[in-house]
N, CA, C and O atoms as a DFTB+ gen file, in Angstrom:
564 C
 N C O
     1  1    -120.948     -70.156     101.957
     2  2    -121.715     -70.143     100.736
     3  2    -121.317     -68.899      99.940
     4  3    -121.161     -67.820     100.512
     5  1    -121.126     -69.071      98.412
     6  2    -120.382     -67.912      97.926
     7  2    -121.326     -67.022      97.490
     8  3    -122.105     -67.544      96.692
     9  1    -121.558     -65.787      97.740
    10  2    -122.499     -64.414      97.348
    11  2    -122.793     -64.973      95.533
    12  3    -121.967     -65.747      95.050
    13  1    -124.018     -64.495      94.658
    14  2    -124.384     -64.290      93.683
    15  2    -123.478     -63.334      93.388
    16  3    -122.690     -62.775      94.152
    17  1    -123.648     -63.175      92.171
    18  2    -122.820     -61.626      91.372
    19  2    -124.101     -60.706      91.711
    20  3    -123.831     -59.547      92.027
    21  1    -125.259     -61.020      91.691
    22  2    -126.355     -59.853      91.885
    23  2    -126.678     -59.350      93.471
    24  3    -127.354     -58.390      93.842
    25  1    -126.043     -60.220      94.159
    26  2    -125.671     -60.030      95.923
    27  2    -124.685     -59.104      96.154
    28  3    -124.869     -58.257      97.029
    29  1    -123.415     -59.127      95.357
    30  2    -122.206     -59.428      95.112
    31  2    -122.914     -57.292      95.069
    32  3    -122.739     -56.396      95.895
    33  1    -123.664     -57.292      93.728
    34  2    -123.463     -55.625      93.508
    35  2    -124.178     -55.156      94.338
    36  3    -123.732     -54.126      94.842
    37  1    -125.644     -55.675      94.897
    38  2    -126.430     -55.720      95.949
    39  2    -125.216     -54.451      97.261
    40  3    -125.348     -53.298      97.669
    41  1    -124.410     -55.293      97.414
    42  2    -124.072     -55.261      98.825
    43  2    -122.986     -54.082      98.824
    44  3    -122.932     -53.239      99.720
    45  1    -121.798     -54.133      97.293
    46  2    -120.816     -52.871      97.146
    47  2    -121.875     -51.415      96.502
    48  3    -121.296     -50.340      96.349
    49  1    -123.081     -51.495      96.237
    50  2    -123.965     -50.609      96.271
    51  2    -124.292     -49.773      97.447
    52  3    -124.047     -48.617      97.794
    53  1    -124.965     -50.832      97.952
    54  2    -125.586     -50.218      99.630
    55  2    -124.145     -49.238     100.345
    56  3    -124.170     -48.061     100.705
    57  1    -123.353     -49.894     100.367
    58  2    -121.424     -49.761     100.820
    59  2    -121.267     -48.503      99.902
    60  3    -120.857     -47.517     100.515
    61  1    -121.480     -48.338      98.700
    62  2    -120.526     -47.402      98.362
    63  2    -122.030     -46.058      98.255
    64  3    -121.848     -44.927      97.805
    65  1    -123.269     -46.516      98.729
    66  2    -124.193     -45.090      99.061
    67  2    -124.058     -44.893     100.428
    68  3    -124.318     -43.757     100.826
    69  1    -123.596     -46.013     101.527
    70  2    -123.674     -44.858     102.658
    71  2    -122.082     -44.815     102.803
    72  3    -121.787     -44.233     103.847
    73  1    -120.884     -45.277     102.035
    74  2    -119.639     -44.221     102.630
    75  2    -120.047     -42.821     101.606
    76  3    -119.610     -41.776     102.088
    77  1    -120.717     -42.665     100.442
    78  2    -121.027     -41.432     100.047
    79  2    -122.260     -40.369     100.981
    80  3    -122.615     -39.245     100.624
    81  1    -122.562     -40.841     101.771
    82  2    -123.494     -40.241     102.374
    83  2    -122.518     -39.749     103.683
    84  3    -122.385     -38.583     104.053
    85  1    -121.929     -40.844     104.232
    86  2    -121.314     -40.599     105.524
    87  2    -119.843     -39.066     105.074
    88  3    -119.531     -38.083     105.744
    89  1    -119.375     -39.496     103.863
    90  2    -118.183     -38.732     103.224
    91  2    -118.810     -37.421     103.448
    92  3    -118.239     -36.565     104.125
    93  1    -120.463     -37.143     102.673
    94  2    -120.896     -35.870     102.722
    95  2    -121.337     -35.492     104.172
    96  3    -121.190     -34.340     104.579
    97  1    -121.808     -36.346     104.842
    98  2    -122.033     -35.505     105.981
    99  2    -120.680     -35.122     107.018
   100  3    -120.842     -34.321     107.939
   101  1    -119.673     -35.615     106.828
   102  2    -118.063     -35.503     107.327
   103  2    -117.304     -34.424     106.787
   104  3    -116.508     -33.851     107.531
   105  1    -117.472     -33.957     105.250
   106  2    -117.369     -32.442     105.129
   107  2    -117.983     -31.063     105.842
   108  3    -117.667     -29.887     105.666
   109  1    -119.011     -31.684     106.737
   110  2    -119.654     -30.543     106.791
   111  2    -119.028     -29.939     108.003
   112  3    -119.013     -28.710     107.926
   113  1    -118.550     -30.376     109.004
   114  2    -117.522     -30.058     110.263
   115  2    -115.888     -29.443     109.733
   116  3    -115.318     -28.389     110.014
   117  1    -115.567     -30.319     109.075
   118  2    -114.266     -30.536     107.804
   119  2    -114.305     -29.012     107.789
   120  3    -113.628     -28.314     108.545
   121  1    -115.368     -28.432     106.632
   122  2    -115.495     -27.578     106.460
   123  2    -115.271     -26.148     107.342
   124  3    -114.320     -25.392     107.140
   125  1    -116.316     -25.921     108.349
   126  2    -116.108     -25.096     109.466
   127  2    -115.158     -25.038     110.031
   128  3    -114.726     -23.895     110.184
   129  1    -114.345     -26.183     110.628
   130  2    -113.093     -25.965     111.401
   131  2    -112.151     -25.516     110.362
   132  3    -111.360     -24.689     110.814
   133  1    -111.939     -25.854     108.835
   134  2    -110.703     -25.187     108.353
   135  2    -111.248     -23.935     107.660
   136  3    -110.619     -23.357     106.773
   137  1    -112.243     -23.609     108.028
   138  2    -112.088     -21.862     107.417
   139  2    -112.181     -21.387     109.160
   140  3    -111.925     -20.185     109.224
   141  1    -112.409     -21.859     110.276
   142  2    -112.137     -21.192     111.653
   143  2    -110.756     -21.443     111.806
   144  3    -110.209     -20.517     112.405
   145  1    -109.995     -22.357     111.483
   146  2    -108.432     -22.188     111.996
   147  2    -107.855     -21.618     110.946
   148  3    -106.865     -20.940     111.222
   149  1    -108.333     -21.712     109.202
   150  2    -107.536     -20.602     108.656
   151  2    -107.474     -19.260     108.987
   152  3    -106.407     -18.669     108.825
   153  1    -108.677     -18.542     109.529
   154  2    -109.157     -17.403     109.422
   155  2    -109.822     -16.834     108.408
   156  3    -109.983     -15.620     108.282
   157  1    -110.301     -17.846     107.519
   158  2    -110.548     -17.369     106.427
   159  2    -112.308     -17.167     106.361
   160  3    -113.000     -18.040     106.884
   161  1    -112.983     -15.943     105.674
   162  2    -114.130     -15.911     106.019
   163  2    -115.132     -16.952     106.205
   164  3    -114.792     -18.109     105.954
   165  1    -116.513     -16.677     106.673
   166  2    -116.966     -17.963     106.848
   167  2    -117.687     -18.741     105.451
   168  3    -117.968     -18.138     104.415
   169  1    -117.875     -19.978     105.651
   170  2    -117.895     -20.988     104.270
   171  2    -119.747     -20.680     103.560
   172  3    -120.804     -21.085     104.044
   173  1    -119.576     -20.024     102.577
   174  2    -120.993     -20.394     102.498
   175  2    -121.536     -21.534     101.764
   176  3    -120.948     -22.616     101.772
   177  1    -122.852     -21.310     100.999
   178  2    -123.377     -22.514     100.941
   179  2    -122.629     -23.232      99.493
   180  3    -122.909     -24.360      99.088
   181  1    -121.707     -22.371      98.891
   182  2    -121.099     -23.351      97.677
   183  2    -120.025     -24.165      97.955
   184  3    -119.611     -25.150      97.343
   185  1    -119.428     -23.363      99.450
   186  2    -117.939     -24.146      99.882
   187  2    -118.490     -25.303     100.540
   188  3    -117.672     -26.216     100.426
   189  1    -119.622     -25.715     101.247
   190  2    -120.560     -26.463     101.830
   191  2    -120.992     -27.433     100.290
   192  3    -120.500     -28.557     100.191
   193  1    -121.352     -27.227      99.850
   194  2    -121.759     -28.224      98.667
   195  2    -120.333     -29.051      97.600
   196  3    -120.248     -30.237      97.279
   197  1    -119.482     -28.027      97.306
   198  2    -118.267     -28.765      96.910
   199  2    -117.460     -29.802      97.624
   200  3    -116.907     -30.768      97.098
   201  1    -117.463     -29.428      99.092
   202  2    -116.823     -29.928      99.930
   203  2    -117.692     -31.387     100.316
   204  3    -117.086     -32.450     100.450
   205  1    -118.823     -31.307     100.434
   206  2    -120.153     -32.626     100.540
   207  2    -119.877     -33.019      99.338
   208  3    -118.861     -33.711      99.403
   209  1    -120.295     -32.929      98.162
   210  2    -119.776     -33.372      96.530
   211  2    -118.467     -34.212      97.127
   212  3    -118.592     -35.292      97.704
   213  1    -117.150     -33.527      96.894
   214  2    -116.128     -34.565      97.065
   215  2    -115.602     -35.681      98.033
   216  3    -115.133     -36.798      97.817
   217  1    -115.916     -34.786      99.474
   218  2    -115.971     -36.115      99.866
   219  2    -116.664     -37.303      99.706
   220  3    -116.110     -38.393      99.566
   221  1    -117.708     -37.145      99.721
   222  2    -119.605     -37.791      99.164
   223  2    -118.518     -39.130      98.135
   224  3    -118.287     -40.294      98.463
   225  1    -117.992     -38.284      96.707
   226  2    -117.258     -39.081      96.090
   227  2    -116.079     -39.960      96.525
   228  3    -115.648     -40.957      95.946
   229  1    -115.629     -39.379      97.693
   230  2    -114.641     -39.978      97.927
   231  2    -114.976     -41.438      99.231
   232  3    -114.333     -42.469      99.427
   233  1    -115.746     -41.114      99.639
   234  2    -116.376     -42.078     100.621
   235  2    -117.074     -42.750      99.591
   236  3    -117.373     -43.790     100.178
   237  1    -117.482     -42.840      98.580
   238  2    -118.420     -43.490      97.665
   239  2    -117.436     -44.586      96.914
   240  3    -117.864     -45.726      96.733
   241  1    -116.226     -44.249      96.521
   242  2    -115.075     -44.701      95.865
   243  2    -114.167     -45.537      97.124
   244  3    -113.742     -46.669      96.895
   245  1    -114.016     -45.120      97.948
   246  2    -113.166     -45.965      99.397
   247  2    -113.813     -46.733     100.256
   248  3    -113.244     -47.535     100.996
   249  1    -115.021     -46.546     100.218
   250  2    -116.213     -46.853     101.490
   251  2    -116.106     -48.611     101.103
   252  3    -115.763     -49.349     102.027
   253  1    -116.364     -49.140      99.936
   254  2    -116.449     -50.097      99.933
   255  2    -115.871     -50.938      99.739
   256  3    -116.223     -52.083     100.024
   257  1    -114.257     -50.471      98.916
   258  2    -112.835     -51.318      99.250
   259  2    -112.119     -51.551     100.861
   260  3    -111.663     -52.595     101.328
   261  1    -112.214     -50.085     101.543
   262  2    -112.048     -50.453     102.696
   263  2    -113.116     -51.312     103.987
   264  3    -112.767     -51.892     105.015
   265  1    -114.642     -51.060     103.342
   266  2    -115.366     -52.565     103.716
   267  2    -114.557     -53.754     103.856
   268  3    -113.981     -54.330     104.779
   269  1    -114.796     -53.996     102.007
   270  2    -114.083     -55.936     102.218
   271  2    -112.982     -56.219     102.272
   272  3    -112.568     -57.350     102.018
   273  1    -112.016     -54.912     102.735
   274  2    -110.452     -55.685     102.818
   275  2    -110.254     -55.734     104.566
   276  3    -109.233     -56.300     104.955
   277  1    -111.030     -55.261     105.434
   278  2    -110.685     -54.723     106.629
   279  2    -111.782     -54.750     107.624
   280  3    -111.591     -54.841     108.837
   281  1    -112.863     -54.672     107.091
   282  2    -113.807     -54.627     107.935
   283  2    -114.572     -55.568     108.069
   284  3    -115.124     -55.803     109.144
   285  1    -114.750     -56.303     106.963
   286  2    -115.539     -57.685     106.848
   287  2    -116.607     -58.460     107.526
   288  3    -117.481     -59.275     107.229
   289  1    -116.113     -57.795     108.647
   290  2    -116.592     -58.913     110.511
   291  2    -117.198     -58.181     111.266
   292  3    -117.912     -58.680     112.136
   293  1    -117.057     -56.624     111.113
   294  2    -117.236     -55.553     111.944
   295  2    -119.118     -55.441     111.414
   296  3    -119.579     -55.981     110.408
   297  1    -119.796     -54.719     112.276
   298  2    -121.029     -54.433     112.004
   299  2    -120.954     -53.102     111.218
   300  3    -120.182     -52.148     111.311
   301  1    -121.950     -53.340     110.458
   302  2    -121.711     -51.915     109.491
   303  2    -121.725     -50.569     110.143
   304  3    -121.157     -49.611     109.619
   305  1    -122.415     -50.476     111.362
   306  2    -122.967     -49.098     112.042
   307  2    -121.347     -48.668     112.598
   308  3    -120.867     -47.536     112.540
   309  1    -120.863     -49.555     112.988
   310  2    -119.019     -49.349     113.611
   311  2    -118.296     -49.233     112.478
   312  3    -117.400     -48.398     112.604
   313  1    -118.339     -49.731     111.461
   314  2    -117.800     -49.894     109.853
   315  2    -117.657     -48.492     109.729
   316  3    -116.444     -48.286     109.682
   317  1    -118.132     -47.667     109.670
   318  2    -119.122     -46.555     109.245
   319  2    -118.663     -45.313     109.564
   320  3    -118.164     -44.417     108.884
   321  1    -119.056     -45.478     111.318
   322  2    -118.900     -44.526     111.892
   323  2    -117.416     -43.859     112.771
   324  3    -117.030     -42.737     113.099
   325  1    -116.921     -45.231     112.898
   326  2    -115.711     -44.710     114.139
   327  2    -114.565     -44.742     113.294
   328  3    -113.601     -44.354     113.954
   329  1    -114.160     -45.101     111.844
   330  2    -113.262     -44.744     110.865
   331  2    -114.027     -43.177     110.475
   332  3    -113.428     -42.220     110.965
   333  1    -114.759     -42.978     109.992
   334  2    -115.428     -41.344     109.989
   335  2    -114.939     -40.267     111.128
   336  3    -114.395     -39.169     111.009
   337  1    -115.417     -41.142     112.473
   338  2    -115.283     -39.948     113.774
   339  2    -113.293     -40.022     113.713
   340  3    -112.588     -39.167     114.249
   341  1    -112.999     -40.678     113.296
   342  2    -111.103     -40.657     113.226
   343  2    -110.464     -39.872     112.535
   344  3    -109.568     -39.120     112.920
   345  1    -110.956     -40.020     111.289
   346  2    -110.877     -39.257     110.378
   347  2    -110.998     -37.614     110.478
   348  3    -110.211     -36.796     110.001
   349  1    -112.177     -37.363     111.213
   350  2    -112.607     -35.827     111.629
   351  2    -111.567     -35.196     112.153
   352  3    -110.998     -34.158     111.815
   353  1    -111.284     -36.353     113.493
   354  2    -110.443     -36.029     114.420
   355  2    -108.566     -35.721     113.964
   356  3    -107.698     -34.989     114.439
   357  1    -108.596     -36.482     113.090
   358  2    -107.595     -36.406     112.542
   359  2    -106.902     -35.363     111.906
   360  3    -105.742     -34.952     111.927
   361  1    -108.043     -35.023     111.280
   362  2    -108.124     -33.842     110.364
   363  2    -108.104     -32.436     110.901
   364  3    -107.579     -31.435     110.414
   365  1    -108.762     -32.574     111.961
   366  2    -109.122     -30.997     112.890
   367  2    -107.612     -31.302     113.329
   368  3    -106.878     -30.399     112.929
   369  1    -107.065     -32.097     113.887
   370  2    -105.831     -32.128     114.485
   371  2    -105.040     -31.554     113.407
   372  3    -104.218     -30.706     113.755
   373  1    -105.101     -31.777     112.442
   374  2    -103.491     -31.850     111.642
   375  2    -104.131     -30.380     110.972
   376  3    -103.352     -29.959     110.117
   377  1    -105.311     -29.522     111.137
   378  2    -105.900     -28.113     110.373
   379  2    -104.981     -27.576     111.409
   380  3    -103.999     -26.970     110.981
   381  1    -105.117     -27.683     112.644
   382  2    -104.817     -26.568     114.195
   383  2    -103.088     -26.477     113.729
   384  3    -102.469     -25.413     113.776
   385  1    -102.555     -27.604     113.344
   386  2    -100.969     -27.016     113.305
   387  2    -100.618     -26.309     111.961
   388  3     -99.470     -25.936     111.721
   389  1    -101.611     -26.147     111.132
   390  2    -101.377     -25.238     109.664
   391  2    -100.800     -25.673     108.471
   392  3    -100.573     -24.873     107.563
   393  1    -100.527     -26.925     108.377
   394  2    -100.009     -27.445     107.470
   395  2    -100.600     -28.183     106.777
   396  3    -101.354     -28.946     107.381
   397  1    -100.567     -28.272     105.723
   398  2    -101.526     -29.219     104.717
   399  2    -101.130     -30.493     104.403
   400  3    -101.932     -31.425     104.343
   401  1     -99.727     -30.627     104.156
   402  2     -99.121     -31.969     104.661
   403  2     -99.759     -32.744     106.240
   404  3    -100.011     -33.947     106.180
   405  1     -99.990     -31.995     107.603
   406  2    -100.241     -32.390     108.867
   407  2    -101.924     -33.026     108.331
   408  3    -102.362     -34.175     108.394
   409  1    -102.700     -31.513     107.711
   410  2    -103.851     -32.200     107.855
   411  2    -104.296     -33.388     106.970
   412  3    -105.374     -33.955     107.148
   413  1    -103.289     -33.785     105.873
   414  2    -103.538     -35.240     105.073
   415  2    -102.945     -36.233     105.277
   416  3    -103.040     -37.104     104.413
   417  1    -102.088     -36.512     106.506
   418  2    -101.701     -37.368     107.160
   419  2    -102.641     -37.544     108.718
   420  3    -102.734     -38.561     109.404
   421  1    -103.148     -36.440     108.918
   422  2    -103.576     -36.466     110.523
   423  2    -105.249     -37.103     109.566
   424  3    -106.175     -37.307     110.352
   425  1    -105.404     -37.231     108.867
   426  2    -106.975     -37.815     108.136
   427  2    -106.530     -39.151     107.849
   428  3    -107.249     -40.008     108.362
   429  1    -105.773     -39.487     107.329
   430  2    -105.327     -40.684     106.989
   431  2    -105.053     -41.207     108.055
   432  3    -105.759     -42.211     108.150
   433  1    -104.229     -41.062     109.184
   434  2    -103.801     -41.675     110.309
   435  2    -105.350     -41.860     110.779
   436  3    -105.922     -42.948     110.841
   437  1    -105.759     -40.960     111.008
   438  2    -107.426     -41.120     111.674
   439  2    -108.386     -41.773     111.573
   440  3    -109.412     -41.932     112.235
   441  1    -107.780     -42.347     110.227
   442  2    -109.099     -43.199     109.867
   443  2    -108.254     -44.235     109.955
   444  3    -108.532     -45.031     110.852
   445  1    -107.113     -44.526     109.171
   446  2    -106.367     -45.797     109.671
   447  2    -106.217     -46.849     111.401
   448  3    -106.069     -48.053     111.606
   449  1    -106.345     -45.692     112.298
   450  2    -106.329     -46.388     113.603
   451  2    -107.109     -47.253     113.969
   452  3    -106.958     -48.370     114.464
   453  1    -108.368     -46.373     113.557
   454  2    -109.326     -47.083     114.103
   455  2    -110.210     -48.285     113.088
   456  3    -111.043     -49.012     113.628
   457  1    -110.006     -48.361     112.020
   458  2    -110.230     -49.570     111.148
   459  2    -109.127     -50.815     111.826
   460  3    -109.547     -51.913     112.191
   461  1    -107.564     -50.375     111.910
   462  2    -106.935     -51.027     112.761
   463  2    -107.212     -52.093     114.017
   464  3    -106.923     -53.283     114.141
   465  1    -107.994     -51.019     115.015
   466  2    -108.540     -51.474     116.050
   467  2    -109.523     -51.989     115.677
   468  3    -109.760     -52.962     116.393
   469  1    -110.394     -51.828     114.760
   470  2    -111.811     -52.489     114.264
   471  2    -111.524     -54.015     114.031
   472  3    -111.876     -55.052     114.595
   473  1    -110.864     -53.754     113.133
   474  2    -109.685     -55.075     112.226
   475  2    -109.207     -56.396     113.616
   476  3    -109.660     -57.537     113.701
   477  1    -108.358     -55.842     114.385
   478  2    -108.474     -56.523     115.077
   479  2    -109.051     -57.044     115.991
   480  3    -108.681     -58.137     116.421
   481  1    -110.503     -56.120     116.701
   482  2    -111.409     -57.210     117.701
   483  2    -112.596     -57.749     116.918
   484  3    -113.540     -58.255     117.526
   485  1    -112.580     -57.620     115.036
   486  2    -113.561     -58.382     114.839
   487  2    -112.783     -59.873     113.964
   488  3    -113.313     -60.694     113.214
   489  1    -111.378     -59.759     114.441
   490  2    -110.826     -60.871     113.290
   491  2    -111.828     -62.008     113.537
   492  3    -112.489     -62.250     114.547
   493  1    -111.770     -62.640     112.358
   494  2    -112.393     -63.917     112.495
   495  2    -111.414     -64.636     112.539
   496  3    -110.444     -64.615     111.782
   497  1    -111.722     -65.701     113.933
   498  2    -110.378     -66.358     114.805
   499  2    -110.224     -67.735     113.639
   500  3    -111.254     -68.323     113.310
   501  1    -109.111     -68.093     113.170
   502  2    -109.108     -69.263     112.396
   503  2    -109.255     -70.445     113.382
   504  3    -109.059     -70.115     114.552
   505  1    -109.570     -71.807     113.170
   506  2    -110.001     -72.711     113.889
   507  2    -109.411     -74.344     112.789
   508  3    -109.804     -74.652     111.664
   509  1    -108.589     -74.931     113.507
   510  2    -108.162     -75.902     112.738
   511  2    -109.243     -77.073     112.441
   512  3    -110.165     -77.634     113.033
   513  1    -108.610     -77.115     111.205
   514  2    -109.557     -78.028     110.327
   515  2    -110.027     -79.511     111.357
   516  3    -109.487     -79.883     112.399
   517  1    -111.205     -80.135     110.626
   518  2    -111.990     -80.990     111.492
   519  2    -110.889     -82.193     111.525
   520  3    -110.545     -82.773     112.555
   521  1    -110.299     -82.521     109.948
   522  2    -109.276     -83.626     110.607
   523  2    -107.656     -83.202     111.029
   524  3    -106.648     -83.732     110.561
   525  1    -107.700     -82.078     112.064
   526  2    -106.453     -82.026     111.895
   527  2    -105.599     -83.196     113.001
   528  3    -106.066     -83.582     114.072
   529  1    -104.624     -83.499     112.575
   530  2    -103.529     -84.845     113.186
   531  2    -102.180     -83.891     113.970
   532  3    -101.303     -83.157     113.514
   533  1    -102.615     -84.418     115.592
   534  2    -101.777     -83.692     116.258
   535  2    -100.266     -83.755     116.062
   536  3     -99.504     -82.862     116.434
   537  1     -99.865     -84.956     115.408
   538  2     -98.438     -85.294     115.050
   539  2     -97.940     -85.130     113.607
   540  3     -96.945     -85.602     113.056
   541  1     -99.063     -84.206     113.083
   542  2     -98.637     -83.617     111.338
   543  2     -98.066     -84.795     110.957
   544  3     -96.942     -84.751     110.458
   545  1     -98.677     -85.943     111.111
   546  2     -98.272     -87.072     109.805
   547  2     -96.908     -87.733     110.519
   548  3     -96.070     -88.358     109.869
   549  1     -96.839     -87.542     111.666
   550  2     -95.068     -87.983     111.878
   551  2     -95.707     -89.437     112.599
   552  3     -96.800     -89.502     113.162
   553  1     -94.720     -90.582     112.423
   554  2     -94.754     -91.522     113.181
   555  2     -94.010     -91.626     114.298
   556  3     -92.780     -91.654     114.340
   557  1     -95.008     -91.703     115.504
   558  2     -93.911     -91.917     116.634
   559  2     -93.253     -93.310     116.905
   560  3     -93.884     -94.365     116.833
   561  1     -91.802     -93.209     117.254
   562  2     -90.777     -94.258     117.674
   563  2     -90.183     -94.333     118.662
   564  3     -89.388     -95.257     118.836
């Protein structure tokens, strides 16, 4: 049955307030580990709010394209969370080797894996149609 258009915003709403919620609360680690592996003093509360701000935006803007192209099948709480915890991981990984190239590939890879793995144990299995004809139309002779 096809969604309303008022379902339709219903649903990339809800999607694009909690990847903005999840984005901001994912800066806040983000944060700490790259001013502890820069060395750089510790973050106060404006580097903490810019850093929640953009990601916030950026999970708000991605959260819900990468929903309906990939996740579709998956429950939202896994949707959500284990592309987030990848992402972290990713990121702390690619801060520790010092490179800023490492840490925007080690975020991207991080979140990519595991939507990956998401992707594939929630595919929805295709199932052949009700009349399908085991001999595709051929006459046997």
């Amino acid at each position: 049955m096809p969604l309303t258009t008022r379902a339709t915003f219903r649903i990339n709403l809800i999607l694009a307030i909690l990847g903005g919620v999840v984005g901001a609360i994912a800066a806040i680690p983000l944060t700490w580990v790259g001013k502890v592996v820069s060395g750089a003093p510790p973050a106060d509360l404006a580097n903490y709010l810019w850093n929640m701000r953009v990601f916030g935006i950026m999970g708000a803007l991605f959260g819900p394209m990468l929903a309906w192209s990939s996740l579709r099948n998956v429950p939202l709480w896994r949707a959500a969370l284990e592309p987030t915890i990848g992402a972290l991981v990713g990121a702390a990984l690619g801060m520790l080797t010092g490179s800023d190239s490492l840490f925007v590939m080690g975020a991207a890879f991080g979140l990519a894996l595991p939507v990956w793995r998401l992707n594939r144990v929630y595919r929805a299995h295709g199932q052949l149609p009700a009349s399908a004809d085991p001999t595709n139309g051929r006459l046997e002779s």
